[in-house]
mmCIF file of C-alpha atoms and ligand atoms in Angstrom:
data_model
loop_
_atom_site.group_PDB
_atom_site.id
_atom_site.type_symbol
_atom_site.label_atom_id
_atom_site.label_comp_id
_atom_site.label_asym_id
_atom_site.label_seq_id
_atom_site.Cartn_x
_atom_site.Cartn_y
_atom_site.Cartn_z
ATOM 1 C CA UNK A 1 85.188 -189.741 -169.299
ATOM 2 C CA UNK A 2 81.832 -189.705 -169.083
ATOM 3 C CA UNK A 3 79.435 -192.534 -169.863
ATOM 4 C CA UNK A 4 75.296 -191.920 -170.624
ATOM 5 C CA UNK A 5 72.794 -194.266 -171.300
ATOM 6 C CA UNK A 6 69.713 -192.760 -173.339
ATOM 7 C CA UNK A 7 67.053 -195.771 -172.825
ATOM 8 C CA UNK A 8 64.565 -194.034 -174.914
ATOM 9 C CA UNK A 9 61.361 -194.907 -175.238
ATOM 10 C CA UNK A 10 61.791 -198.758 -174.125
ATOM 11 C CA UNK A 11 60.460 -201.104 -171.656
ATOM 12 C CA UNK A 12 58.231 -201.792 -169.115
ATOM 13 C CA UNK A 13 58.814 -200.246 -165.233
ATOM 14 C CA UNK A 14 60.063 -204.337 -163.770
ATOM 15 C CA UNK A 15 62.280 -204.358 -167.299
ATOM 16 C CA UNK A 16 63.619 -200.716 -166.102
ATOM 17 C CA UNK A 17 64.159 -201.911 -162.255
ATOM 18 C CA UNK A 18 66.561 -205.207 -163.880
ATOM 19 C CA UNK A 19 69.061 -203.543 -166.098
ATOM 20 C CA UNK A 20 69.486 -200.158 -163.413
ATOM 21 C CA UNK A 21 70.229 -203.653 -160.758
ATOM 22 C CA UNK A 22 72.224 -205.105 -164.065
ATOM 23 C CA UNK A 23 74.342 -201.913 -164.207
ATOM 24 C CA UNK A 24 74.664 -201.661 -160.170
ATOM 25 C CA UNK A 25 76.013 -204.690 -159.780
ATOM 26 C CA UNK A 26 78.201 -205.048 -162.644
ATOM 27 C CA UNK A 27 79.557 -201.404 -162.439
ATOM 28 C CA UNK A 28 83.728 -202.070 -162.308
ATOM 29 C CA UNK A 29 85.425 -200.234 -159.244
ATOM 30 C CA UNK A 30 86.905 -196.862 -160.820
ATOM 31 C CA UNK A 31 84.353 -196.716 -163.456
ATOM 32 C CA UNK A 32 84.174 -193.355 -165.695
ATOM 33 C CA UNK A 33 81.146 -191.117 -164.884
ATOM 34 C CA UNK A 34 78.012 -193.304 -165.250
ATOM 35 C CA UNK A 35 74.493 -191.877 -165.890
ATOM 36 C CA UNK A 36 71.333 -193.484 -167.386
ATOM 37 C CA UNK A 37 68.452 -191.563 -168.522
ATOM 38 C CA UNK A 38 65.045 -193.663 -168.338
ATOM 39 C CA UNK A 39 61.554 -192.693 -169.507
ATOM 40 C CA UNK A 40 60.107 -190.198 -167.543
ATOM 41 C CA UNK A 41 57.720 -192.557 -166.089
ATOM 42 C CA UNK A 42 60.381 -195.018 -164.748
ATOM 43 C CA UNK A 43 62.175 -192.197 -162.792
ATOM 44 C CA UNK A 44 61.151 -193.320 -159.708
ATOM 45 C CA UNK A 45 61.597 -196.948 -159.587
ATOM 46 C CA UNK A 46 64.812 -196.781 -161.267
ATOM 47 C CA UNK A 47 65.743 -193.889 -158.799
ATOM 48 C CA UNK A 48 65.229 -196.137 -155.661
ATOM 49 C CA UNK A 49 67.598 -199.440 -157.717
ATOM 50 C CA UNK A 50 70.507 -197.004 -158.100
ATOM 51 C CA UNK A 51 70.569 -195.039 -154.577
ATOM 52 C CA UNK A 52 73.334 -195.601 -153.245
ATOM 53 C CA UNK A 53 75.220 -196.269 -156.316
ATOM 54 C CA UNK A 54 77.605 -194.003 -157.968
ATOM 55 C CA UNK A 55 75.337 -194.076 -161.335
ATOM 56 C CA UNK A 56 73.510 -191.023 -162.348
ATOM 57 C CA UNK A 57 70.038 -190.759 -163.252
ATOM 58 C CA UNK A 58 68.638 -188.220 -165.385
ATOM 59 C CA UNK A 59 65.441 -187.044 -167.568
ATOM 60 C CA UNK A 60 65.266 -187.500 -171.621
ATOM 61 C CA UNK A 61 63.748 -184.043 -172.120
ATOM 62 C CA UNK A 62 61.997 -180.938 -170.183
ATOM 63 C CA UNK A 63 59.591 -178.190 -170.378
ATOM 64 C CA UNK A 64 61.504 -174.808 -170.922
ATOM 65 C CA UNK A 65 58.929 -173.628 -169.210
ATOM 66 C CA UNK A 66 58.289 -173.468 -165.418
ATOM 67 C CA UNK A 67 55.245 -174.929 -164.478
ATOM 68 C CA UNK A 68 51.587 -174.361 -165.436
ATOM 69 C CA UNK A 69 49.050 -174.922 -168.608
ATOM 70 C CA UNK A 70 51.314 -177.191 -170.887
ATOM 71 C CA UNK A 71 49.680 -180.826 -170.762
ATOM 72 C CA UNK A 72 51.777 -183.512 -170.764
ATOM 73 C CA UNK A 73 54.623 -181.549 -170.922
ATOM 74 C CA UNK A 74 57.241 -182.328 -167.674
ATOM 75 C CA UNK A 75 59.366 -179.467 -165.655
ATOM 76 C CA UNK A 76 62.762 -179.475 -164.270
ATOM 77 C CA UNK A 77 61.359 -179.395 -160.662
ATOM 78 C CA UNK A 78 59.404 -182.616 -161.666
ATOM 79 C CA UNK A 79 63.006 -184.518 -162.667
ATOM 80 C CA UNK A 80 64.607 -183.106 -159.844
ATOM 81 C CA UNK A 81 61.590 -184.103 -157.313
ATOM 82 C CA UNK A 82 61.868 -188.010 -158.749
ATOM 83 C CA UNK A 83 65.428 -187.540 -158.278
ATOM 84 C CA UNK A 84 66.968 -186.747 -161.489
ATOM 85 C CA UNK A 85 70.527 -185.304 -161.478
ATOM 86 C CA UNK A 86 70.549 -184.497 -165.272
ATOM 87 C CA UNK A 87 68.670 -183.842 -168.134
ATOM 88 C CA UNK A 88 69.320 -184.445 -171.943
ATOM 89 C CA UNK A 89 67.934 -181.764 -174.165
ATOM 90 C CA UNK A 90 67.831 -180.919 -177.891
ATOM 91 C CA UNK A 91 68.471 -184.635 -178.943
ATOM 92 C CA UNK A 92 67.364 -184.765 -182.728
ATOM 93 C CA UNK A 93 64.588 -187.025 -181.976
ATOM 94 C CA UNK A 94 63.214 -184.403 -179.970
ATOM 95 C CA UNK A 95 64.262 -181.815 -182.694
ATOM 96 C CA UNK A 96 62.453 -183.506 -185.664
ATOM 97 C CA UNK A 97 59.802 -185.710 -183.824
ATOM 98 C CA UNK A 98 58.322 -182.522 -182.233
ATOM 99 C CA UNK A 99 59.906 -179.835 -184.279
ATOM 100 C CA UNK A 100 62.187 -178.418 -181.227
ATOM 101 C CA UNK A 101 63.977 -175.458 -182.608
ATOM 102 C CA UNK A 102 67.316 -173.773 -181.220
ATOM 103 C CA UNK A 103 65.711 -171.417 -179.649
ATOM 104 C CA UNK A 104 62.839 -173.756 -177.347
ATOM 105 C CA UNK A 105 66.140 -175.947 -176.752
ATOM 106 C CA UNK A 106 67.878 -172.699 -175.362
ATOM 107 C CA UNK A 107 64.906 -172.794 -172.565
ATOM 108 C CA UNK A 108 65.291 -176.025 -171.563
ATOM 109 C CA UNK A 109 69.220 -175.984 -170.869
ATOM 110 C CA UNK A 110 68.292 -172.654 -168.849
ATOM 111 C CA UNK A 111 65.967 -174.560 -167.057
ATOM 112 C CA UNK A 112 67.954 -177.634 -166.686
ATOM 113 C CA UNK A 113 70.604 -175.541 -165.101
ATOM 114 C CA UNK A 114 68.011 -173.216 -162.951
ATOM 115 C CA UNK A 115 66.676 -176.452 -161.130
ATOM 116 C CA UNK A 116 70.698 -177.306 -160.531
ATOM 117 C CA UNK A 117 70.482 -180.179 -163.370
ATOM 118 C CA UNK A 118 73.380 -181.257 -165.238
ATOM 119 C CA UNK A 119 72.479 -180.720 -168.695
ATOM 120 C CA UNK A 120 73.515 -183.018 -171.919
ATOM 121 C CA UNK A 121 72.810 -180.445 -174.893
ATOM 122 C CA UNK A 122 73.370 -182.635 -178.036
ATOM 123 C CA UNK A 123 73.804 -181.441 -181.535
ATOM 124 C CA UNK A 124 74.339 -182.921 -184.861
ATOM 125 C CA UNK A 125 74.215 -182.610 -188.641
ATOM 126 C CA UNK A 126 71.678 -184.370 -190.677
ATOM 127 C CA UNK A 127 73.493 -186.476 -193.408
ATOM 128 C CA UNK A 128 71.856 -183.798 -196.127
ATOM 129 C CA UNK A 129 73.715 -181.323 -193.804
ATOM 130 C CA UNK A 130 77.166 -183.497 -193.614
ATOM 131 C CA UNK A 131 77.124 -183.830 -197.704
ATOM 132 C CA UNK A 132 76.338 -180.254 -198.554
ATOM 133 C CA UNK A 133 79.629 -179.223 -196.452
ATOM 134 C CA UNK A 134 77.688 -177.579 -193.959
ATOM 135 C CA UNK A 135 78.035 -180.236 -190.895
ATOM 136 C CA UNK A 136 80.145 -178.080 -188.998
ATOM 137 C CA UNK A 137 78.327 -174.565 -189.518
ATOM 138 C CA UNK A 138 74.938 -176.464 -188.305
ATOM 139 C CA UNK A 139 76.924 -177.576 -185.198
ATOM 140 C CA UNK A 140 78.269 -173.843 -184.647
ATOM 141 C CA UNK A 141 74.589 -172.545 -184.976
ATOM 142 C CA UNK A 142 72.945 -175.265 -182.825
ATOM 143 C CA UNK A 143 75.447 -174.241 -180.136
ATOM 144 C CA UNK A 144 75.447 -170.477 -180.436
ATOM 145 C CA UNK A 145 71.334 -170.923 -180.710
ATOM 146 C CA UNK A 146 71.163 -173.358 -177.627
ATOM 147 C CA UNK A 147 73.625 -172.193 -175.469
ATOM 148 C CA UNK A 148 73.284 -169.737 -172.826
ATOM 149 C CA UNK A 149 75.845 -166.618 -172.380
ATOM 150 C CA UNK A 150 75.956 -167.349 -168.583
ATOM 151 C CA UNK A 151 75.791 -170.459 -166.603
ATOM 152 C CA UNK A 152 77.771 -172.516 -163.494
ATOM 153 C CA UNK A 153 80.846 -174.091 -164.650
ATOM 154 C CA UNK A 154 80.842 -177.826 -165.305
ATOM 155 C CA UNK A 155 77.185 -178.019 -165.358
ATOM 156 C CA UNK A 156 76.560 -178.568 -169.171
ATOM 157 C CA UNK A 157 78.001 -181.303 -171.311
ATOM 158 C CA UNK A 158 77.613 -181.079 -175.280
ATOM 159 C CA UNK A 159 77.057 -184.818 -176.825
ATOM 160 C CA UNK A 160 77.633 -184.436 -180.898
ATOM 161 C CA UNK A 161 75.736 -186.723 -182.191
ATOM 162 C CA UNK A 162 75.321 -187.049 -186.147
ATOM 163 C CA UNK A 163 72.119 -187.768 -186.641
ATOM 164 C CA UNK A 164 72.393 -189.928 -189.519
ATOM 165 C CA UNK A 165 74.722 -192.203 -187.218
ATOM 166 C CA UNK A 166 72.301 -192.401 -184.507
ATOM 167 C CA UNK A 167 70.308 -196.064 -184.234
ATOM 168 C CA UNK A 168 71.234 -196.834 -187.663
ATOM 169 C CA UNK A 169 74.875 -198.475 -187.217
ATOM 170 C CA UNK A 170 76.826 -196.058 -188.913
ATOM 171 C CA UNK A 171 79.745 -194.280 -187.406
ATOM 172 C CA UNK A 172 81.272 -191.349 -188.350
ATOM 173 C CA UNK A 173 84.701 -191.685 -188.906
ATOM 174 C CA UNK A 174 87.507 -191.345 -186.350
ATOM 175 C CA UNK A 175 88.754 -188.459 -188.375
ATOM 176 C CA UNK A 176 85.384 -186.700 -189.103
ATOM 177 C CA UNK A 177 84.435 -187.248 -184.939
ATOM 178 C CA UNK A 178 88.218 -185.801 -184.362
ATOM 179 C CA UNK A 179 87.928 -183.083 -186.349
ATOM 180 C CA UNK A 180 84.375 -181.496 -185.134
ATOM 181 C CA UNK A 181 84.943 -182.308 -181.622
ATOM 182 C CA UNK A 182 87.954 -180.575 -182.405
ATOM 183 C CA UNK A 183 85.804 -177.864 -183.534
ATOM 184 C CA UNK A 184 83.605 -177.850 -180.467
ATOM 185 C CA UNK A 185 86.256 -177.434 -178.446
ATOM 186 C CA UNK A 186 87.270 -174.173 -179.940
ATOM 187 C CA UNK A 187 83.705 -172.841 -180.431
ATOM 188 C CA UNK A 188 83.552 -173.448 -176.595
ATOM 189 C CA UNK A 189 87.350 -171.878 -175.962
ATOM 190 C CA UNK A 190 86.415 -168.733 -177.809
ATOM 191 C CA UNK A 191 82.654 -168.467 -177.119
ATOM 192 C CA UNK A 192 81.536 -169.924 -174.005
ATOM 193 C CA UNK A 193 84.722 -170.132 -171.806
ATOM 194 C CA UNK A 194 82.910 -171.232 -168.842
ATOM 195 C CA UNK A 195 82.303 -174.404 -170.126
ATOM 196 C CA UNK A 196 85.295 -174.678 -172.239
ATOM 197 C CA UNK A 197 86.632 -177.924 -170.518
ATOM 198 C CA UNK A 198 83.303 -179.484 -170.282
ATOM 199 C CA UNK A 199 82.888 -183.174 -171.664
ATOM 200 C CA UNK A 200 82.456 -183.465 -174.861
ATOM 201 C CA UNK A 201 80.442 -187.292 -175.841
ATOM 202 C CA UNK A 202 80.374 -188.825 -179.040
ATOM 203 C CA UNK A 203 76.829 -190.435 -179.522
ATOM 204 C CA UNK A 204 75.952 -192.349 -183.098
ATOM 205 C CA UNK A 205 75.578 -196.039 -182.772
ATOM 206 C CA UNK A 206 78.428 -196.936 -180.280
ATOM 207 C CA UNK A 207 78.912 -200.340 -179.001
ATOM 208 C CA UNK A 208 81.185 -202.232 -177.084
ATOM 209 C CA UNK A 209 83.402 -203.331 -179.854
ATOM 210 C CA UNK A 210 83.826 -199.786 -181.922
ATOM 211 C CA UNK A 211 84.152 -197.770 -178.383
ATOM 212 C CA UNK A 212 87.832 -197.959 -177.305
ATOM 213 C CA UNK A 213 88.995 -196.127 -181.084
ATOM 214 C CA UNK A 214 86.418 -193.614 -180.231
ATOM 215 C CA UNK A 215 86.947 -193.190 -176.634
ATOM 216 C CA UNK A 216 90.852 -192.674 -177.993
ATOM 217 C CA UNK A 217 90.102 -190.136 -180.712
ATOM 218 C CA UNK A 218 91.107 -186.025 -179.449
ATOM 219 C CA UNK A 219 88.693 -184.573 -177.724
ATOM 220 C CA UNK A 220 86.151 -187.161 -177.199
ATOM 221 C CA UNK A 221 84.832 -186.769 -173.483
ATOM 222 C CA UNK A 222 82.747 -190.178 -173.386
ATOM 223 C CA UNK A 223 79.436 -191.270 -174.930
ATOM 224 C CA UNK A 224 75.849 -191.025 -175.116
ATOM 225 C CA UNK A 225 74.507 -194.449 -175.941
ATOM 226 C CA UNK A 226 71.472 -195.407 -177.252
ATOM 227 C CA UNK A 227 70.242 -198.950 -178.352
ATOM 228 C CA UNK A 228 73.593 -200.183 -176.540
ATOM 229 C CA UNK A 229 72.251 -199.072 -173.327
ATOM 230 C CA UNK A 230 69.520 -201.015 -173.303
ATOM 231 C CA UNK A 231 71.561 -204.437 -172.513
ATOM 232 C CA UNK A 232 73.474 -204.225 -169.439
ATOM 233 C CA UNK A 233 76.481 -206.281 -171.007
ATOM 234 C CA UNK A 234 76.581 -204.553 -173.622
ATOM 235 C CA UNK A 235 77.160 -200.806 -172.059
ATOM 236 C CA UNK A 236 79.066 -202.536 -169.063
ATOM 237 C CA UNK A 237 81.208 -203.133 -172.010
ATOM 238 C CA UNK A 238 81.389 -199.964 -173.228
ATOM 239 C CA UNK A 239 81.882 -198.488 -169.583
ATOM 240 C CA UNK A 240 85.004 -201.164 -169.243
ATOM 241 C CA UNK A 241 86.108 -199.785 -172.849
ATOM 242 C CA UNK A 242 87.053 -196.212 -171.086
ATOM 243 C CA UNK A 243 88.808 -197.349 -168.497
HETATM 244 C C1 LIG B 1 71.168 -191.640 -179.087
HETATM 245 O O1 LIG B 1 69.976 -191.813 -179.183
HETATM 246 O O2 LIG B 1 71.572 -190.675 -178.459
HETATM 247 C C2 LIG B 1 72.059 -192.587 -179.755
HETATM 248 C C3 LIG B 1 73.304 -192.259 -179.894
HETATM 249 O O3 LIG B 1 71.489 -193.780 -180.178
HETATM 250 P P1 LIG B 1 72.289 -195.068 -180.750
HETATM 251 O O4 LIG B 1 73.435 -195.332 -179.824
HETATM 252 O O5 LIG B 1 71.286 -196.158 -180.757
HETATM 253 O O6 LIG B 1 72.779 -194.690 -182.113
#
């Protein structure tokens, strides 16, 4: 299992230092994979609370591009300088707050994985997208669109996230996750067989008291957490929930 935190666009850099400390110390001994993924700008101080730990840190987005003329923008080399193991890329905030299409998402995961990042590429269905019948064709084309044909093993995880389910407290159902995880799984088996066993998160308003029936649902690798992350009890509990 693997366990991310997606803090968003939350909190000040001394609120930042007290729940990575919150999470150090109340990490349980065997504990799934652990990463949290902090505003750019608190990289660093969070960095230096968790060395030493065994919890991840990671960016919320990247340039696909290299380096160079793209203000405000922030490369892989940048994450991987403040010490960021991972990056999440393509999450639907990013895809409708700044218009990110398959395609610019495709460039980031290839630079994710050039600078040696482990890479959280999530995808999703808008509820438009779920009604119409088309939630799992979206998924199939997000993937084939933001995928790349050759890559290190291991080093991507997909997080389907619904993005009607995200921050609003809906939850897909255990059947509907089941059955397009299920789905992601095969895509992977029969298209991208290098990541075929990968970790595959559910993300879409888990909490601590809804995550053991999804952590027990086929095919679910974990979670990416949003608004639960941002109280250390609360995704301690969900961390406790898959072991
Ligand atoms: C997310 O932003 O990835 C997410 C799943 O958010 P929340 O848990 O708040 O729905």
């Amino acid at each position: 299992m693997f366990i991310a935190g997606n803090w968003k666009m939350n909190g000040t850099v001394a609120e930042a230092e007290a729940l990575a400390q919150a999470l150090v110390d109340g990490l349980p001994e065997g504990a799934p994979a652990t990463a949290v993924f902090p505003p750019a700008l608190h990289l660093g101080a969070v960095g230096k609370v968790l060395e030493g730990s065994k919890i991840f840190m990671g960016g919320q987005d990247c340039s696909g591009a290299e380096k160079g003329a793209h203000t405000g923008d922030i490369s892989v080399s940048m994450l991987a300088d403040m010490g960021a193991r991972g990056v999440i890329v393509g999450h639907s905030e990013r895809r409708t707050d700044h218009g990110e299409s398959d395609a610019d998402v495709l460039a980031k995961v290839k630079a994710g994985l050039s600078a040696g990042l482990g890479v959280v590429l999530c995808v999703g269905e808008t509820l438009e997208e779920r009604d119409s019948g088309r939630a799992e064709a979206v998924v199939r084309e997000q993937l084939g669109g933001s995928l790349p044909t050759d890559f290190p093993a291991g080093s991507v995880v997909i997080a389907y996230e619904p993005v009607w389910a995200i921050g609003t407290g809906k939850v897909a159902t255990l059947s509907d996750i089941a059955a397009m995880h299920g789905m992601i799984r095969s895509w992977l088996q029969d298209n991208r067989p290098e990541i075929a066993k990968t970790f595959i998160l559910y993300g879409g308003s888990v909490k601590a008291s809804n995550a053991a029936e999804i952590f027990a649902t086929d095919e679910v690798g974990g979670a990416l957490v949003g608004g639960a992350s941002l109280k250390s009890d609360d995704f301690l509990g969900i961390i406790a929930a898959a072991m």
